[in-house]
Short mmCIF file of C-alpha atoms in Angstrom, two decimals:
data_model
loop_
_atom_site.label_atom_id
_atom_site.label_comp_id
_atom_site.label_asym_id
_atom_site.label_seq_id
_atom_site.Cartn_x
_atom_site.Cartn_y
_atom_site.Cartn_z
CA MET A 1 -20.14 -4.56 9.26
CA ASP A 2 -19.34 -0.97 8.68
CA LYS A 3 -16.22 -0.97 9.65
CA ASN A 4 -15.55 -3.72 6.85
CA LYS A 5 -17.32 -1.62 4.67
CA LEU A 6 -14.79 1.39 5.47
CA LEU A 7 -12.02 -1.48 5.15
CA LYS A 8 -13.26 -2.14 1.73
CA ASN A 9 -13.80 1.23 -0.09
CA ASP A 10 -10.20 2.29 1.46
CA ASN A 11 -8.89 -0.56 -0.73
CA ASN A 12 -11.53 0.48 -3.20
CA ASN A 13 -9.58 4.45 -3.18
CA PHE A 14 -6.25 2.69 -2.47
CA LYS A 15 -6.30 0.26 -6.48
CA THR A 16 -7.83 3.39 -8.12
CA LYS A 17 -5.65 5.60 -7.06
CA ASP A 18 -2.87 3.35 -8.14
CA LEU A 19 -4.57 3.05 -11.21
CA LEU A 20 -5.01 6.93 -11.69
CA LYS A 21 -1.20 7.35 -11.54
CA ASP A 22 -0.63 4.37 -13.89
CA VAL A 23 -2.50 6.10 -16.70
CA ILE A 24 -0.99 9.36 -15.61
CA LYS A 25 2.43 7.51 -16.53
CA THR A 26 1.59 6.01 -19.35
CA SER A 27 0.26 8.84 -20.63
CA THR A 28 2.80 11.42 -20.03
CA PHE A 29 5.14 8.27 -21.37
CA LYS A 30 2.65 8.53 -24.57
CA VAL A 31 2.83 13.19 -24.70
CA LYS A 32 7.08 12.59 -24.35
CA LEU A 33 7.06 9.34 -27.13
CA LYS A 34 4.72 11.93 -29.38
CA LYS A 35 6.67 15.16 -28.56
CA ASN A 36 10.23 13.05 -29.41
CA ASN A 37 9.04 11.43 -32.63
CA THR A 38 7.50 15.20 -33.94
CA LYS A 39 11.98 15.83 -33.29
CA MET A 40 12.88 13.29 -34.66
CA TRP A 41 10.78 13.44 -37.85
#
């Protein structure tokens, strides 16, 4: 039972890490876009 709980937690941690990576990617992308837009205008 404990082992299962640990496994589930590990899975959740993995998912959150992936989510965080995605968020970081999109936010940096948005920042880049903003910078590009200001340069263009």
